Short mmCIF file of C-alpha atoms and ligand atoms in Angstrom, two decimals:
data_model
loop_
_atom_site.label_atom_id
_atom_site.label_comp_id
_atom_site.label_asym_id
_atom_site.label_seq_id
_atom_site.Cartn_x
_atom_site.Cartn_y
_atom_site.Cartn_z
CA MET A 144 62.49 157.77 112.35
CA ARG A 145 65.73 158.28 112.03
CA TYR A 146 67.01 155.35 114.07
CA ALA A 147 64.43 152.87 111.64
CA LEU A 148 66.47 154.09 108.42
CA ILE A 149 69.36 153.66 109.90
CA PHE A 150 69.45 150.05 111.54
CA ILE A 151 67.35 149.07 107.90
CA ILE A 152 70.67 150.41 105.92
CA ILE A 153 72.86 148.60 107.99
CA ILE A 154 70.43 145.84 107.59
CA SER A 155 70.28 145.85 103.99
CA LEU A 156 74.14 146.97 104.03
CA ASN A 157 75.09 143.26 105.95
CA ALA A 158 72.97 141.14 103.31
CA CYS A 159 74.83 142.11 100.33
CA SER A 160 78.23 141.53 101.58
CA SER A 161 76.81 138.10 102.95
CA THR A 162 75.11 137.44 99.04
CA ASN A 163 78.84 139.11 97.86
CA GLN A 164 80.82 136.38 99.73
CA ALA A 165 77.71 132.82 98.98
CA GLU A 166 79.11 134.81 95.70
CA LYS A 167 82.91 134.71 96.09
CA ASN A 168 83.05 131.12 97.55
CA LEU A 169 81.23 129.61 95.12
CA MET A 170 83.36 131.51 92.35
CA LEU A 171 86.46 130.24 94.30
CA GLU A 172 85.12 126.46 94.14
CA ASN A 173 84.05 126.71 90.56
CA GLU A 174 87.50 127.50 89.56
CA LYS A 175 90.12 125.75 88.82
CA VAL A 176 92.84 124.75 92.27
CA THR A 177 96.10 123.30 90.72
CA ASP A 178 97.36 122.11 86.99
CA PHE A 179 96.37 118.39 87.85
CA ALA A 180 95.40 116.10 90.00
CA LEU A 181 95.79 112.32 91.11
CA VAL A 182 93.93 110.60 94.57
CA ILE A 183 93.81 107.56 95.15
CA HIS A 184 92.23 104.86 97.87
CA GLY A 185 93.51 101.29 99.28
CA GLY A 186 90.53 100.15 100.71
CA ALA A 187 88.38 101.62 103.58
CA GLY A 188 87.04 99.70 106.88
CA THR A 189 88.22 98.63 110.38
CA ILE A 190 91.44 100.88 110.14
CA LEU A 191 92.59 101.73 113.90
CA LYS A 192 95.81 102.77 114.89
CA GLU A 193 95.82 100.11 118.06
CA ASN A 194 95.74 97.03 115.71
CA MET A 195 98.64 98.47 113.59
CA THR A 196 102.08 98.89 113.76
CA PRO A 197 104.53 100.91 113.00
CA GLU A 198 106.30 99.28 110.56
CA LEU A 199 102.44 98.14 108.48
CA GLU A 200 101.67 101.88 108.65
CA LYS A 201 104.95 102.83 107.07
CA GLN A 202 104.35 100.12 104.69
CA TYR A 203 100.95 101.36 103.86
CA HIS A 204 102.19 105.15 103.79
CA ALA A 205 105.38 104.33 101.23
CA LYS A 206 103.25 102.37 98.71
CA LEU A 207 100.28 105.12 98.45
CA ARG A 208 103.54 107.19 97.95
CA GLU A 209 104.75 105.12 95.33
CA ALA A 210 101.51 104.97 93.70
CA LEU A 211 100.54 108.38 93.68
CA LEU A 212 104.09 109.05 92.46
CA ALA A 213 104.06 106.87 89.25
CA GLY A 214 100.39 108.82 88.51
CA TYR A 215 102.34 112.13 88.99
CA ASN A 216 105.10 111.42 86.56
CA VAL A 217 102.62 110.92 84.24
CA LEU A 218 100.50 114.00 84.73
CA GLN A 219 103.66 116.06 85.57
CA SER A 220 104.95 115.21 82.01
CA GLY A 221 101.56 115.85 80.45
CA GLY A 222 100.27 112.32 80.12
CA SER A 223 96.52 111.52 79.81
CA SER A 224 94.07 110.91 83.45
CA VAL A 225 93.83 107.45 82.15
CA ASP A 226 97.66 106.70 81.65
CA ALA A 227 97.82 107.93 85.89
CA VAL A 228 95.33 106.18 86.85
CA GLU A 229 96.91 103.07 85.89
CA ALA A 230 99.91 103.85 87.13
CA ALA A 231 99.27 104.52 90.46
CA ILE A 232 96.71 101.43 90.51
CA ILE A 233 99.20 98.79 88.87
CA PRO A 234 101.86 99.73 91.88
CA MET A 235 98.44 98.47 94.87
CA GLU A 236 97.63 95.95 92.44
CA ASP A 237 101.55 94.09 92.86
CA SER A 238 101.53 94.72 96.08
CA PRO A 239 99.97 91.77 98.69
CA LEU A 240 98.87 95.02 101.33
CA PHE A 241 95.56 95.80 99.18
CA ASN A 242 93.08 93.47 98.43
CA ALA A 243 93.32 93.37 94.58
CA GLY A 244 96.02 92.03 92.37
CA LYS A 245 97.93 90.20 94.64
CA GLY A 246 96.46 90.00 97.84
CA ALA A 247 92.93 89.52 96.56
CA VAL A 248 90.46 87.97 98.87
CA PHE A 249 89.36 84.61 98.62
CA THR A 250 85.69 83.44 97.82
CA ASN A 251 83.71 80.67 99.69
CA GLU A 252 85.42 78.39 96.89
CA GLU A 253 89.07 79.12 97.92
CA ARG A 254 90.04 80.84 94.60
CA ASN A 255 90.10 84.82 94.08
CA GLU A 256 88.08 86.11 91.39
CA LEU A 257 88.72 89.71 90.53
CA ASP A 258 86.47 92.51 89.78
CA ALA A 259 88.14 95.79 87.92
CA SER A 260 86.84 98.28 86.03
CA PHE A 261 88.04 102.17 83.50
CA MET A 262 86.22 104.80 82.57
CA ASP A 263 87.33 107.71 80.75
CA GLY A 264 85.47 111.37 81.69
CA ALA A 265 86.06 112.74 78.53
CA THR A 266 84.26 110.46 76.05
CA GLN A 267 82.51 108.80 78.87
CA ASN A 268 83.50 105.13 77.44
CA ALA A 269 83.66 102.66 79.84
CA GLY A 270 85.61 99.08 80.78
CA ALA A 271 85.23 96.51 83.20
CA ILE A 272 85.82 92.58 83.76
CA GLY A 273 84.39 90.81 86.24
CA GLY A 274 85.52 87.45 88.02
CA VAL A 275 88.96 86.76 86.68
CA ARG A 276 90.70 84.01 87.71
CA ARG A 277 94.72 84.34 85.75
CA VAL A 278 94.82 88.28 84.91
CA LYS A 279 97.66 89.78 86.78
CA ASN A 280 97.07 93.42 86.71
CA PRO A 281 92.87 93.89 86.17
CA ILE A 282 93.32 97.01 85.52
CA LYS A 283 95.17 96.97 82.60
CA ALA A 284 92.24 94.30 81.27
CA ALA A 285 89.80 96.53 82.43
CA ARG A 286 91.18 99.41 80.79
CA ALA A 287 91.92 96.84 77.23
CA VAL A 288 88.02 96.37 77.55
CA LEU A 289 87.15 100.60 77.74
CA GLU A 290 89.84 101.07 74.72
CA LYS A 291 89.95 97.41 72.44
CA SER A 292 86.29 96.34 72.24
CA LYS A 293 82.71 97.20 72.05
CA HIS A 294 81.54 96.43 74.98
CA VAL A 295 81.53 97.86 78.47
CA MET A 296 81.72 94.20 80.47
CA LEU A 297 83.17 90.99 80.18
CA THR A 298 83.03 88.18 82.74
CA GLY A 299 85.13 85.07 83.72
CA ALA A 300 86.78 83.08 81.47
CA GLY A 301 85.72 84.63 78.15
CA ALA A 302 87.25 87.88 79.81
CA ASP A 303 90.87 86.40 80.57
CA ALA A 304 90.56 84.86 77.02
CA PHE A 305 89.94 88.52 76.37
CA ALA A 306 92.63 89.61 77.98
CA ARG A 307 94.95 86.54 75.95
CA GLU A 308 94.22 88.21 72.93
CA GLN A 309 95.50 90.80 74.04
CA GLY A 310 98.54 89.75 75.15
CA ILE A 311 97.58 91.38 78.68
CA GLU A 312 100.03 89.29 81.24
CA LEU A 313 98.61 85.97 82.85
CA VAL A 314 99.45 84.53 86.09
CA ASP A 315 98.67 81.16 87.58
CA THR A 316 96.30 81.53 89.88
CA SER A 317 98.37 80.68 92.78
CA TYR A 318 100.35 83.57 91.93
CA PHE A 319 97.28 85.48 93.44
CA TYR A 320 97.36 83.20 96.89
CA THR A 321 98.83 85.22 100.60
CA GLU A 322 98.51 83.69 104.11
CA ARG A 323 96.85 86.46 105.22
CA ARG A 324 93.74 86.40 103.11
CA TRP A 325 93.42 82.93 103.55
CA GLU A 326 93.24 82.55 106.77
CA ALA A 327 90.27 85.20 106.99
CA LEU A 328 88.53 82.94 104.61
CA GLN A 329 89.01 80.01 107.06
CA ASN A 330 88.51 82.79 110.27
CA VAL A 331 85.17 83.52 108.21
CA LYS A 332 84.01 79.72 107.89
CA ALA A 333 84.79 78.91 111.19
CA LYS A 334 82.56 81.41 112.77
CA GLU A 335 79.60 81.10 109.77
CA GLY A 336 78.22 77.83 111.00
CA GLU A 337 74.86 77.46 109.41
CA THR A 338 74.77 81.01 108.04
CA PHE A 339 76.64 82.47 105.32
CA ILE A 340 78.66 84.92 106.34
CA LEU A 341 79.67 87.77 103.32
CA SER A 342 82.91 88.53 105.97
CA GLU A 343 82.92 92.63 107.18
CA ASP A 344 84.74 91.73 110.32
CA ASP A 345 87.97 90.55 108.68
CA ASP A 346 90.48 93.66 109.86
CA TYR A 347 90.79 95.22 107.18
CA LYS A 348 87.82 94.69 105.79
CA TYR A 349 87.57 96.48 102.50
CA GLY A 350 91.20 96.88 100.90
CA THR A 351 90.42 97.67 97.45
CA VAL A 352 92.25 100.16 95.20
CA GLY A 353 91.17 102.94 93.52
CA ALA A 354 92.60 106.32 91.31
CA ALA A 355 91.32 109.18 89.90
CA ALA A 356 92.96 112.22 88.47
CA LEU A 357 92.44 115.18 85.80
CA ASP A 358 95.54 116.14 83.81
CA LYS A 359 96.69 119.25 82.15
CA ASN A 360 94.08 118.66 79.63
CA GLY A 361 91.02 118.85 82.34
CA ASN A 362 90.11 115.54 81.26
CA LEU A 363 89.40 113.23 84.09
CA ALA A 364 89.38 109.56 84.53
CA ALA A 365 88.96 107.46 87.22
CA GLY A 366 89.77 103.28 87.62
CA THR A 367 89.01 100.54 90.26
CA SER A 368 90.30 97.54 91.36
CA THR A 369 90.02 94.36 93.55
CA GLY A 370 89.26 90.52 94.47
CA GLY A 371 85.93 91.52 95.95
CA MET A 372 84.72 90.61 99.84
CA THR A 373 86.01 87.66 101.54
CA ASN A 374 84.04 84.18 101.44
CA LYS A 375 81.58 85.55 98.28
CA ARG A 376 79.72 82.81 96.81
CA TYR A 377 78.28 82.22 93.25
CA GLY A 378 80.41 84.31 91.32
CA ARG A 379 78.86 87.26 93.11
CA ILE A 380 80.22 90.03 91.59
CA GLY A 381 80.53 93.66 93.65
CA ASP A 382 80.40 97.68 92.58
CA SER A 383 83.44 98.15 91.60
CA PRO A 384 82.97 97.12 88.47
CA ILE A 385 79.81 98.44 88.18
CA ILE A 386 79.85 101.71 85.76
CA GLY A 387 78.21 103.95 88.07
CA ALA A 388 78.67 102.66 91.46
CA GLY A 389 82.38 101.99 91.41
CA THR A 390 83.66 103.84 88.70
CA TYR A 391 82.95 107.35 87.46
CA ALA A 392 83.76 109.70 86.29
CA ASN A 393 82.47 112.67 83.00
CA ASN A 394 84.52 115.89 82.14
CA ALA A 395 81.72 118.01 83.23
CA THR A 396 81.76 116.94 87.01
CA CYS A 397 84.42 114.82 88.56
CA ALA A 398 86.09 111.24 88.68
CA VAL A 399 84.90 108.68 91.54
CA SER A 400 86.26 105.26 93.28
CA SER A 401 84.23 103.40 95.79
CA THR A 402 85.38 101.47 98.55
CA GLY A 403 83.44 99.03 100.87
CA HIS A 404 80.62 96.86 100.87
CA GLY A 405 79.57 96.52 97.29
CA GLU A 406 75.61 95.63 97.28
CA TYR A 407 75.10 99.39 99.06
CA PHE A 408 77.69 100.92 96.79
CA MET A 409 75.52 99.21 94.08
CA ARG A 410 72.47 99.71 94.95
CA TYR A 411 72.38 103.65 95.71
CA MET A 412 74.64 103.75 92.06
CA VAL A 413 77.31 105.76 94.41
CA ALA A 414 79.41 106.86 92.02
CA TYR A 415 77.22 108.51 89.59
CA ASP A 416 75.29 109.69 92.61
CA ILE A 417 78.42 111.86 93.39
CA SER A 418 78.75 112.58 89.44
CA ALA A 419 74.60 114.01 88.97
CA ARG A 420 74.40 115.37 92.83
CA MET A 421 76.62 117.72 91.28
CA GLU A 422 75.61 118.11 87.44
CA TYR A 423 71.60 118.38 88.35
CA ALA A 424 71.59 120.22 92.03
CA GLY A 425 74.86 122.56 91.84
CA ALA A 426 76.46 120.71 94.92
CA THR A 427 80.20 121.55 95.28
CA LEU A 428 82.30 117.95 95.26
CA GLU A 429 82.80 118.13 99.09
CA GLU A 430 78.69 118.35 99.23
CA ALA A 431 77.83 115.72 97.13
CA ALA A 432 80.40 113.51 98.27
CA GLY A 433 80.01 114.25 101.59
CA THR A 434 75.93 113.62 101.84
CA VAL A 435 76.05 110.49 99.51
CA ILE A 436 78.63 108.87 101.68
CA ASN A 437 77.83 110.54 105.69
CA GLU A 438 74.23 110.80 104.98
CA LYS A 439 72.60 108.56 102.55
CA LEU A 440 74.49 105.65 103.33
CA VAL A 441 75.07 106.01 106.33
CA GLU A 442 71.43 105.55 106.74
CA LYS A 443 71.42 102.78 104.80
CA GLY A 444 73.22 100.93 106.96
CA GLY A 445 76.02 100.21 104.13
CA SER A 446 79.73 101.24 105.03
CA GLY A 447 83.16 102.32 102.78
CA GLY A 448 84.01 105.68 101.01
CA VAL A 449 84.94 107.57 98.18
CA ILE A 450 87.83 109.04 96.81
CA ALA A 451 86.85 111.32 94.01
CA VAL A 452 88.24 114.92 91.19
CA ASP A 453 86.27 117.48 90.07
CA LYS A 454 87.17 118.90 86.73
CA TYR A 455 88.47 122.29 89.08
CA GLY A 456 91.04 119.91 90.55
CA ASN A 457 88.92 120.07 93.99
CA VAL A 458 89.80 116.42 95.77
CA ALA A 459 87.10 114.81 98.62
CA MET A 460 88.12 111.32 100.07
CA PRO A 461 84.51 110.77 102.74
CA PHE A 462 84.62 107.37 104.44
CA ASN A 463 81.88 105.89 107.17
CA THR A 464 83.95 103.56 108.76
CA ALA A 465 87.01 103.48 110.84
CA GLY A 466 89.64 104.22 108.28
CA MET A 467 90.68 104.46 104.42
CA TYR A 468 93.91 104.23 103.54
CA ARG A 469 94.05 107.18 100.79
CA GLY A 470 96.43 110.12 99.31
CA TYR A 471 96.45 112.96 97.15
CA VAL A 472 99.26 114.79 95.07
CA LYS A 473 98.29 118.17 93.08
CA ALA A 474 100.55 119.97 90.56
CA ASP A 475 102.72 121.13 93.50
CA GLY A 476 104.19 117.84 93.76
CA GLU A 477 103.26 117.68 97.56
CA VAL A 478 101.85 113.91 98.37
CA LYS A 479 99.53 113.75 100.68
CA THR A 480 98.59 109.83 102.46
CA PHE A 481 96.42 108.89 104.92
CA LEU A 482 95.48 105.56 106.98
CA TYR A 483 92.44 106.90 109.91
CA LYS A 484 90.14 108.96 110.07
N1 LIG B 285 83.46 97.52 96.73
C1 LIG B 285 84.32 95.78 97.22
C2 LIG B 285 83.42 94.77 97.09
O1 LIG B 285 82.29 95.08 97.41
C3 LIG B 285 84.71 95.65 98.10
C4 LIG B 285 86.02 96.90 98.96
O2 LIG B 285 85.53 97.91 98.42
O3 LIG B 285 87.45 96.26 98.83
O4 LIG B 285 82.96 93.95 95.90
#
């Protein structure tokens, strides 16, 4: 009898301490971990060390670092998450390394058509542009839609015209040409034969760029910019300019930017799904983003990844492809960049 009593006491003490631990974990996850944070991606895909040269690796790390530092400087000096997201995306759009701005992939009609979106988590205002052909930095046009128009999404020639009215730099369409992307299109077309392929077998697959930031005032923002997918056709627009799929931000939960096979990200509302799991099911950022990318999308056959930051400054960067160009920086200023799993 006495032993039984001791046994029961030990069991209940154990139960108590594990409850306390669970509560402690929850508390830790729900505390601010940094004053501000920025996380970026330069696309997910078949990014394998064996396909990379040391020189190219260095270039990717350097460009990701440059983008992170541009955003960090904004956040460090008290700037907004919206300014930080734009500052981080511009150097990646200007670099031919990524499928956004200069270096965008080609459509089946052998043109470059760019998509981008922006969301402000404080106001939940959003702006997006789809299929633009002349805007040098599509992320600037998406931001202008967010801040200066009554609409959320503008497409095609109208979006180019809006950008011009807003004083945003337009370039000749030849600006976007890069040999690497041109060859990727020719390779896909050569393989295509009778059946149309939306290229998934380009070595670097998706090269969309995106950023998500938390600023010192606790405001979240996210933005995404892309050339879409090689060989896209009929004015195809992907997930990148779709609010809730490619981009989402809500001060109550998190800010997210996606990269991957857009058709899946649109059907499963990836960015919003992550936020909704946090809002309604009490998931942590890590749990929500991990489940959506590594369970739900994998089951459905959708490849890609996201970068995200929550209102406490936790970052998550899950992807279900071989690699994803990515990195983050928090208030301590330590810049981390990664390419592979
Ligand atoms: N998600 C983009 C699209 O489908 C592609 C990418 O992420 O690179 O247009």
